[in-house]
Coordinates of N, CA, C and O in Angstrom, one line a residue:
M165 N -79.9 161.8 -77.0 CA -79.5 161.1 -75.9 C -80.2 161.8 -74.7 O -80.1 163.0 -74.5
S166 N -80.8 161.0 -73.9 CA -81.5 161.6 -72.7 C -80.5 161.6 -71.5 O -79.5 160.9 -71.5
S167 N -80.8 162.5 -70.6 CA -80.0 162.5 -69.4 C -80.5 161.3 -68.5 O -81.7 161.1 -68.3
R168 N -79.6 160.6 -67.9 CA -79.9 159.6 -67.0 C -80.5 160.1 -65.7 O -81.3 159.4 -65.1
R169 N -80.2 161.3 -65.3 CA -80.7 161.9 -64.1 C -81.0 163.4 -64.3 O -80.1 164.1 -64.8
A170 N -82.2 163.8 -63.9 CA -82.4 165.2 -63.9 C -82.1 165.7 -62.5 O -82.2 165.0 -61.5
S171 N -81.8 167.0 -62.4 CA -81.4 167.5 -61.1 C -82.0 168.9 -60.9 O -82.4 169.5 -61.9
R172 N -82.1 169.4 -59.7 CA -82.6 170.7 -59.4 C -81.5 171.7 -59.5 O -81.7 172.9 -59.3
R173 N -80.3 171.3 -59.7 CA -79.2 172.3 -59.8 C -79.3 173.1 -61.0 O -79.9 172.7 -62.0
A174 N -78.7 174.3 -61.0 CA -78.6 175.1 -62.2 C -77.8 174.4 -63.3 O -76.9 173.6 -63.0
P175 N -78.1 174.6 -64.6 CA -77.4 174.0 -65.6 C -75.9 174.3 -65.5 O -75.5 175.4 -65.2
S176 N -75.1 173.3 -65.7 CA -73.6 173.5 -65.6 C -73.1 174.2 -66.8 O -73.6 174.2 -67.8
R177 N -72.0 174.9 -66.6 CA -71.3 175.5 -67.7 C -70.4 174.4 -68.4 O -70.1 173.4 -67.8
P178 N -70.1 174.6 -69.6 CA -69.3 173.6 -70.3 C -67.9 173.4 -69.6 O -67.4 174.4 -69.1
Q179 N -67.5 172.2 -69.5 CA -66.2 171.9 -68.8 C -65.2 171.7 -70.0 O -65.4 170.9 -70.8
T180 N -64.1 172.4 -69.9 CA -63.2 172.4 -71.0 C -62.2 171.2 -70.7 O -61.1 171.4 -70.4
V181 N -62.7 170.0 -70.9 CA -61.9 168.8 -70.8 C -61.4 168.5 -72.2 O -60.5 167.7 -72.4
V182 N -61.9 169.1 -73.2 CA -61.5 168.9 -74.6 C -61.2 170.3 -75.2 O -62.0 171.2 -75.1
R183 N -60.0 170.5 -75.8 CA -59.7 171.7 -76.4 C -60.1 171.6 -77.9 O -60.4 170.6 -78.4
A184 N -60.1 172.8 -78.6 CA -60.4 172.8 -80.0 C -59.6 171.9 -80.8 O -60.1 171.3 -81.8
D185 N -58.3 171.7 -80.5 CA -57.5 170.8 -81.3 C -57.4 169.3 -80.8 O -56.8 168.5 -81.4
S186 N -58.2 169.0 -79.8 CA -58.3 167.7 -79.3 C -59.2 166.8 -80.2 O -60.1 167.4 -80.9
P187 N -59.0 165.5 -80.2 CA -59.9 164.7 -80.9 C -61.4 164.9 -80.4 O -61.6 165.0 -79.3
C188 N -62.3 164.9 -81.4 CA -63.7 165.1 -81.0 C -64.2 163.9 -80.2 O -64.0 162.7 -80.7
P189 N -64.9 164.1 -79.1 CA -65.5 163.0 -78.3 C -66.5 162.1 -79.1 O -66.7 160.9 -78.8
C190 N -67.1 162.7 -80.2 CA -68.1 161.9 -80.9 C -67.6 160.7 -81.7 O -68.3 159.9 -82.2
G191 N -66.2 160.7 -81.9 CA -65.6 159.5 -82.5 C -65.3 159.7 -84.0 O -64.6 158.9 -84.6
L192 N -65.7 160.8 -84.6 CA -65.3 161.1 -86.0 C -63.9 161.6 -86.0 O -63.4 162.2 -85.0
P193 N -63.1 161.3 -87.1 CA -61.7 161.7 -87.2 C -61.5 163.2 -87.4 O -61.0 163.6 -88.5
A194 N -61.9 164.0 -86.5 CA -61.7 165.5 -86.7 C -61.5 166.0 -85.3 O -61.8 165.4 -84.3
A195 N -60.9 167.2 -85.3 CA -60.7 167.9 -84.0 C -62.0 168.4 -83.5 O -62.9 168.8 -84.3
Y196 N -62.1 168.5 -82.2 CA -63.4 169.0 -81.6 C -63.8 170.4 -82.1 O -65.0 170.5 -82.5
G197 N -62.9 171.3 -82.3 CA -63.3 172.6 -82.8 C -63.8 172.6 -84.2 O -64.6 173.5 -84.6
A198 N -63.4 171.7 -85.0 CA -63.8 171.6 -86.4 C -65.0 170.6 -86.6 O -65.6 170.5 -87.6
C199 N -65.4 169.9 -85.5 CA -66.4 168.9 -85.5 C -67.6 169.4 -84.6 O -68.3 170.4 -84.9
C200 N -67.8 168.8 -83.5 CA -68.9 169.1 -82.6 C -68.8 170.5 -81.9 O -69.8 171.1 -81.6
G201 N -67.6 170.9 -81.8 CA -67.4 172.3 -81.1 C -68.1 173.4 -81.9 O -68.6 174.3 -81.3
R202 N -68.1 173.2 -83.2 CA -68.8 174.2 -84.1 C -70.3 174.3 -83.8 O -71.0 175.3 -83.9
L203 N -70.9 173.1 -83.5 CA -72.3 173.0 -83.2 C -72.6 173.6 -81.8 O -73.5 174.3 -81.5
H204 N -71.7 173.2 -80.8 CA -71.8 173.6 -79.4 C -71.8 175.1 -79.3 O -72.5 175.7 -78.5
D205 N -70.9 175.8 -80.1 CA -70.8 177.2 -79.9 C -71.8 178.0 -80.9 O -71.8 179.2 -80.9
G206 N -72.6 177.3 -81.6 CA -73.6 177.9 -82.4 C -73.2 178.3 -83.8 O -74.0 179.0 -84.5
R207 N -72.0 178.0 -84.2 CA -71.5 178.5 -85.6 C -72.3 177.8 -86.7 O -72.5 178.3 -87.7
V208 N -72.7 176.5 -86.4 CA -73.4 175.7 -87.4 C -74.5 174.9 -86.7 O -74.4 174.7 -85.5
A209 N -75.5 174.5 -87.4 CA -76.5 173.6 -86.9 C -76.3 172.2 -87.4 O -75.7 172.0 -88.5
A210 N -76.8 171.2 -86.7 CA -76.7 169.8 -87.2 C -77.5 169.6 -88.5 O -78.6 170.1 -88.6
A211 N -76.8 169.0 -89.4 CA -77.4 168.8 -90.8 C -78.4 167.7 -90.8 O -79.3 167.6 -91.7
N212 N -78.3 166.8 -89.8 CA -79.2 165.6 -89.8 C -79.2 165.0 -88.3 O -78.4 165.4 -87.5
P213 N -80.1 164.1 -88.1 CA -80.2 163.5 -86.7 C -78.9 162.9 -86.2 O -78.6 163.0 -85.1
E214 N -78.2 162.2 -87.1 CA -77.0 161.6 -86.7 C -75.9 162.6 -86.2 O -75.3 162.5 -85.2
A215 N -75.8 163.7 -87.0 CA -74.9 164.8 -86.6 C -75.3 165.4 -85.2 O -74.5 165.7 -84.4
L216 N -76.7 165.5 -85.0 CA -77.1 166.0 -83.8 C -76.9 165.1 -82.6 O -76.4 165.4 -81.6
M217 N -77.1 163.8 -82.9 CA -76.8 162.7 -81.9 C -75.3 162.8 -81.5 O -75.0 162.8 -80.3
R218 N -74.4 162.8 -82.5 CA -73.0 162.9 -82.2 C -72.7 164.1 -81.3 O -71.9 164.1 -80.4
S219 N -73.2 165.3 -81.7 CA -72.9 166.5 -81.0 C -73.5 166.5 -79.6 O -72.9 167.0 -78.7
R220 N -74.6 165.9 -79.4 CA -75.2 165.7 -78.1 C -74.4 164.8 -77.2 O -74.1 165.1 -76.0
Y221 N -73.9 163.7 -77.8 CA -73.0 162.8 -77.0 C -71.8 163.6 -76.6 O -71.3 163.6 -75.4
A222 N -71.2 164.4 -77.5 CA -70.0 165.2 -77.2 C -70.3 166.2 -76.1 O -69.5 166.5 -75.3
A223 N -71.5 166.8 -76.2 CA -72.0 167.7 -75.1 C -72.0 167.1 -73.8 O -71.7 167.7 -72.8
F224 N -72.5 165.8 -73.7 CA -72.4 165.1 -72.4 C -71.0 164.9 -72.0 O -70.7 165.1 -70.8
A225 N -70.1 164.6 -72.9 CA -68.7 164.4 -72.6 C -68.0 165.6 -72.1 O -67.2 165.5 -71.2
V226 N -68.4 166.8 -72.6 CA -67.7 168.0 -72.2 C -68.6 168.8 -71.1 O -68.3 169.9 -70.7
R227 N -69.8 168.1 -70.8 CA -70.7 168.7 -69.8 C -71.3 170.0 -70.2 O -71.3 170.9 -69.4
D228 N -71.7 170.1 -71.4 CA -72.3 171.4 -71.9 C -73.8 171.2 -71.8 O -74.5 171.0 -72.8
S229 N -74.4 171.4 -70.7 CA -75.8 171.3 -70.5 C -76.6 172.3 -71.2 O -77.7 172.1 -71.7
A230 N -76.1 173.5 -71.5 CA -76.8 174.5 -72.2 C -77.1 174.1 -73.6 O -78.2 174.3 -74.2
Y231 N -76.1 173.4 -74.3 CA -76.3 172.9 -75.6 C -77.3 171.8 -75.6 O -78.2 171.7 -76.5
L232 N -77.2 170.9 -74.6 CA -78.2 169.8 -74.6 C -79.6 170.3 -74.4 O -80.5 169.9 -75.1
L233 N -79.8 171.3 -73.6 CA -81.2 171.9 -73.4 C -81.6 172.6 -74.7 O -82.8 172.5 -75.1
R234 N -80.7 173.3 -75.3 CA -81.0 174.1 -76.5 C -81.4 173.2 -77.7 O -82.2 173.5 -78.5
T235 N -80.9 171.9 -77.7 CA -81.2 171.0 -78.8 C -82.2 170.0 -78.4 O -82.3 168.9 -79.1
W236 N -83.0 170.2 -77.4 CA -84.0 169.3 -76.9 C -85.4 169.9 -77.3 O -85.6 171.1 -77.0
H237 N -86.3 169.1 -77.8 CA -87.6 169.6 -78.2 C -88.3 170.2 -77.0 O -88.3 169.6 -75.9
P238 N -88.9 171.4 -77.1 CA -89.5 172.0 -75.9 C -90.6 171.2 -75.3 O -90.9 171.3 -74.1
A239 N -91.3 170.3 -76.0 CA -92.4 169.5 -75.5 C -91.8 168.4 -74.5 O -92.6 168.0 -73.6
T240 N -90.6 168.0 -74.6 CA -90.0 167.0 -73.8 C -88.8 167.4 -73.0 O -88.3 166.6 -72.2
R241 N -88.4 168.6 -73.2 CA -87.2 169.1 -72.5 C -87.4 169.4 -71.0 O -88.4 170.0 -70.6
P242 N -86.5 168.9 -70.2 CA -86.5 169.2 -68.8 C -86.2 170.7 -68.5 O -85.5 171.3 -69.4
Q243 N -86.6 171.2 -67.4 CA -86.2 172.6 -67.1 C -84.7 172.7 -66.8 O -84.1 173.7 -67.1
R244 N -84.2 171.7 -66.1 CA -82.8 171.8 -65.8 C -82.2 170.4 -66.1 O -82.9 169.4 -66.2
L245 N -80.9 170.4 -66.2 CA -80.2 169.1 -66.5 C -79.0 169.0 -65.5 O -78.1 169.9 -65.5
G246 N -79.0 168.0 -64.8 CA -77.8 167.7 -63.9 C -76.9 166.7 -64.5 O -77.3 165.6 -64.7
L247 N -75.7 167.2 -64.7 CA -74.7 166.3 -65.3 C -73.8 165.9 -64.2 O -73.2 166.7 -63.5
E248 N -73.7 164.6 -63.9 CA -72.9 164.1 -62.8 C -71.4 164.2 -63.0 O -70.9 163.8 -64.0
D249 N -70.7 164.7 -61.9 CA -69.3 164.8 -61.9 C -68.6 163.5 -62.1 O -67.6 163.4 -62.8
G250 N -69.2 162.4 -61.6 CA -68.5 161.1 -61.6 C -68.7 160.3 -62.9 O -68.2 159.2 -63.1
T251 N -69.5 160.9 -63.8 CA -69.7 160.1 -65.1 C -68.7 160.6 -66.1 O -68.5 161.8 -66.4
R252 N -68.1 159.6 -66.8 CA -67.1 159.9 -67.8 C -67.5 159.1 -69.1 O -67.7 157.9 -69.0
W253 N -67.7 159.8 -70.2 CA -68.2 159.2 -71.4 C -67.0 158.7 -72.2 O -66.0 159.5 -72.4
L254 N -67.0 157.4 -72.6 CA -65.8 156.8 -73.2 C -65.8 156.5 -74.7 O -64.8 156.3 -75.3
G255 N -67.0 156.5 -75.2 CA -67.1 156.2 -76.7 C -68.5 156.0 -77.2 O -69.4 155.6 -76.4
L256 N -68.7 156.4 -78.4 CA -70.0 156.3 -79.1 C -70.0 155.4 -80.3 O -69.0 155.5 -81.1
E257 N -71.0 154.6 -80.4 CA -71.1 153.7 -81.6 C -72.5 153.9 -82.2 O -73.5 153.7 -81.5
I258 N -72.6 154.4 -83.4 CA -73.8 154.6 -84.1 C -74.2 153.2 -84.7 O -73.4 152.7 -85.5
L259 N -75.3 152.7 -84.4 CA -75.7 151.4 -84.9 C -76.7 151.5 -86.1 O -76.6 150.6 -87.0
D260 N -77.5 152.5 -86.1 CA -78.5 152.6 -87.2 C -79.0 154.1 -87.2 O -79.0 154.7 -86.2
S261 N -79.4 154.5 -88.4 CA -80.0 155.8 -88.6 C -81.0 155.7 -89.6 O -80.8 155.1 -90.7
T262 N -82.2 156.3 -89.3 CA -83.3 156.2 -90.3 C -83.8 157.6 -90.6 O -83.8 158.5 -89.7
E263 N -84.2 157.8 -91.8 CA -84.8 159.0 -92.3 C -83.8 160.2 -92.0 O -82.6 160.0 -92.0
G264 N -84.3 161.4 -91.7 CA -83.5 162.5 -91.3 C -82.8 163.2 -92.5 O -81.9 164.0 -92.2
S265 N -83.2 163.0 -93.7 CA -82.6 163.7 -94.8 C -83.3 165.1 -94.9 O -84.2 165.4 -94.2
A266 N -82.9 165.8 -95.9 CA -83.5 167.2 -96.1 C -84.9 167.0 -96.5 O -85.7 168.0 -96.4
F267 N -85.4 165.9 -96.9 CA -86.8 165.6 -97.2 C -87.6 165.1 -96.1 O -88.8 164.9 -96.3
H268 N -87.0 164.9 -94.9 CA -87.8 164.3 -93.8 C -87.9 165.4 -92.7 O -87.2 166.3 -92.6
S269 N -89.0 165.2 -91.9 CA -89.2 166.0 -90.7 C -88.9 165.3 -89.4 O -89.0 165.9 -88.4
A270 N -88.6 164.0 -89.5 CA -88.2 163.2 -88.3 C -87.2 162.2 -88.7 O -87.0 161.9 -89.9
G271 N -86.6 161.6 -87.7 CA -85.6 160.6 -87.9 C -85.2 159.9 -86.6 O -85.6 160.4 -85.5
T272 N -84.5 158.8 -86.7 CA -84.1 158.1 -85.5 C -82.6 157.7 -85.6 O -82.1 157.6 -86.7
V273 N -82.0 157.6 -84.5 CA -80.6 157.1 -84.4 C -80.5 156.1 -83.3 O -80.9 156.4 -82.2
T274 N -80.0 155.0 -83.6 CA -79.8 153.9 -82.6 C -78.3 153.9 -82.3 O -77.5 153.9 -83.2
F275 N -77.9 153.9 -81.0 CA -76.5 154.0 -80.6 C -76.3 153.3 -79.3 O -77.2 152.9 -78.6
R276 N -75.0 153.1 -79.1 CA -74.5 152.6 -77.8 C -73.4 153.6 -77.4 O -72.5 154.0 -78.1
A277 N -73.5 154.0 -76.1 CA -72.5 154.9 -75.6 C -71.9 154.3 -74.3 O -72.7 153.9 -73.4
R278 N -70.6 154.2 -74.3 CA -69.9 153.6 -73.1 C -69.6 154.7 -72.2 O -69.2 155.8 -72.6
Y279 N -69.6 154.4 -70.9 CA -69.3 155.3 -69.8 C -68.8 154.6 -68.6 O -69.0 153.4 -68.4
T280 N -68.3 155.4 -67.7 CA -68.1 154.9 -66.3 C -68.8 155.9 -65.4 O -68.8 157.1 -65.7
D281 N -69.3 155.4 -64.4 CA -70.0 156.3 -63.4 C -69.5 155.9 -62.0 O -69.7 154.8 -61.6
G282 N -68.7 156.8 -61.4 CA -68.0 156.5 -60.2 C -67.1 155.3 -60.3 O -66.9 154.5 -59.4
G283 N -66.5 155.2 -61.5 CA -65.6 154.1 -61.8 C -66.2 152.8 -62.3 O -65.5 151.9 -62.7
R284 N -67.5 152.7 -62.2 CA -68.2 151.5 -62.6 C -68.6 151.6 -64.1 O -69.2 152.6 -64.5
P285 N -68.2 150.6 -64.9 CA -68.5 150.7 -66.4 C -70.0 150.5 -66.7 O -70.7 149.8 -65.9
G286 N -70.5 151.2 -67.7 CA -71.9 151.0 -68.1 C -72.0 151.3 -69.6 O -71.1 151.8 -70.3
V287 N -73.2 150.9 -70.2 CA -73.5 151.1 -71.6 C -74.9 151.7 -71.7 O -75.8 151.1 -71.0
L288 N -75.0 152.8 -72.4 CA -76.4 153.3 -72.7 C -76.7 152.9 -74.1 O -76.0 153.3 -75.0
H289 N -77.7 152.1 -74.3 CA -78.2 151.7 -75.6 C -79.6 152.2 -75.8 O -80.5 151.9 -75.1
E290 N -79.7 153.1 -76.8 CA -80.9 153.8 -77.0 C -81.3 154.0 -78.5 O -80.4 154.1 -79.3
R291 N -82.6 154.1 -78.8 CA -83.0 154.5 -80.1 C -83.7 155.9 -79.8 O -84.7 156.0 -79.2
S292 N -83.0 156.9 -80.3 CA -83.4 158.3 -80.1 C -84.3 158.8 -81.3 O -84.0 158.5 -82.4
R293 N -85.3 159.6 -80.9 CA -86.1 160.2 -81.9 C -85.8 161.7 -82.0 O -85.6 162.4 -81.0
F294 N -85.8 162.2 -83.3 CA -85.4 163.5 -83.6 C -86.5 164.1 -84.5 O -87.1 163.4 -85.3
E295 N -86.8 165.4 -84.4 CA -87.7 166.1 -85.3 C -87.1 167.4 -85.6 O -86.3 168.0 -84.9
R296 N -87.6 168.0 -86.7 CA -87.3 169.4 -87.0 C -88.2 170.3 -86.2 O -89.4 170.0 -86.2
F297 N -87.7 171.3 -85.6 CA -88.5 172.2 -84.9 C -87.9 173.6 -85.2 O -86.7 173.9 -85.0
D298 N -88.7 174.5 -85.7 CA -88.3 175.8 -86.1 C -87.1 175.7 -87.1 O -86.1 176.5 -87.0
G299 N -87.1 174.7 -88.0 CA -86.1 174.5 -89.0 C -84.8 173.8 -88.5 O -84.0 173.5 -89.3
A300 N -84.7 173.5 -87.2 CA -83.5 172.8 -86.8 C -83.9 171.4 -86.2 O -85.0 171.2 -85.7
W301 N -82.9 170.5 -86.3 CA -83.1 169.2 -85.7 C -83.0 169.3 -84.2 O -82.1 170.0 -83.7
V302 N -83.9 168.6 -83.5 CA -83.9 168.6 -82.0 C -84.2 167.1 -81.6 O -84.8 166.4 -82.3
Y303 N -83.6 166.8 -80.4 CA -83.9 165.5 -79.8 C -85.3 165.6 -79.2 O -85.6 166.5 -78.5
V304 N -86.1 164.5 -79.4 CA -87.4 164.4 -78.8 C -87.4 163.5 -77.6 O -87.7 164.0 -76.5
D305 N -87.1 162.3 -77.8 CA -87.0 161.3 -76.7 C -86.3 160.0 -77.2 O -85.9 160.0 -78.4
G306 N -86.3 159.0 -76.4 CA -85.6 157.8 -76.8 C -86.1 156.6 -76.0 O -86.7 156.8 -74.9
D307 N -86.0 155.4 -76.6 CA -86.3 154.2 -76.0 C -85.0 153.5 -75.6 O -84.1 153.3 -76.5
M308 N -84.9 153.1 -74.3 CA -83.8 152.3 -73.9 C -83.9 150.9 -74.5 O -85.0 150.3 -74.4
L309 N -82.8 150.4 -75.0 CA -82.8 149.1 -75.6 C -81.9 148.2 -74.7 O -81.0 148.6 -74.0
G310 N -82.1 146.9 -74.9 CA -81.4 145.8 -74.1 C -80.0 146.2 -73.8 O -79.3 146.2 -73.0

């Protein structure tokens, strides 16, 4: 998932709006600490592009710009990431996932993410591209869809 806006501000620190025992923002039926929290704190790496997509969505929800930058391909990664205070992420729907198995070096994930920005509702619909880089899955870029 790409950032809707890049900023010159320093990367924000994770905002603890979600505790380890809270439901994970990615939508899977697990607590944050046992789900995306493990990826955010570096205990495990994403096993496939869909897992990385979910963890990146959760990172947007908890405003963990360090994780987002760390999991972004260096060829397309911005220097800084500004996460807006007024944006609230409300839900993720995975629509499609291609390739991305242990035998692949690339994959895609198509998703819809619902949010409010300053109280106004919105939907981000994107087909994201992922590649393996130094053995780990990373976000490359994405195409905005209807």
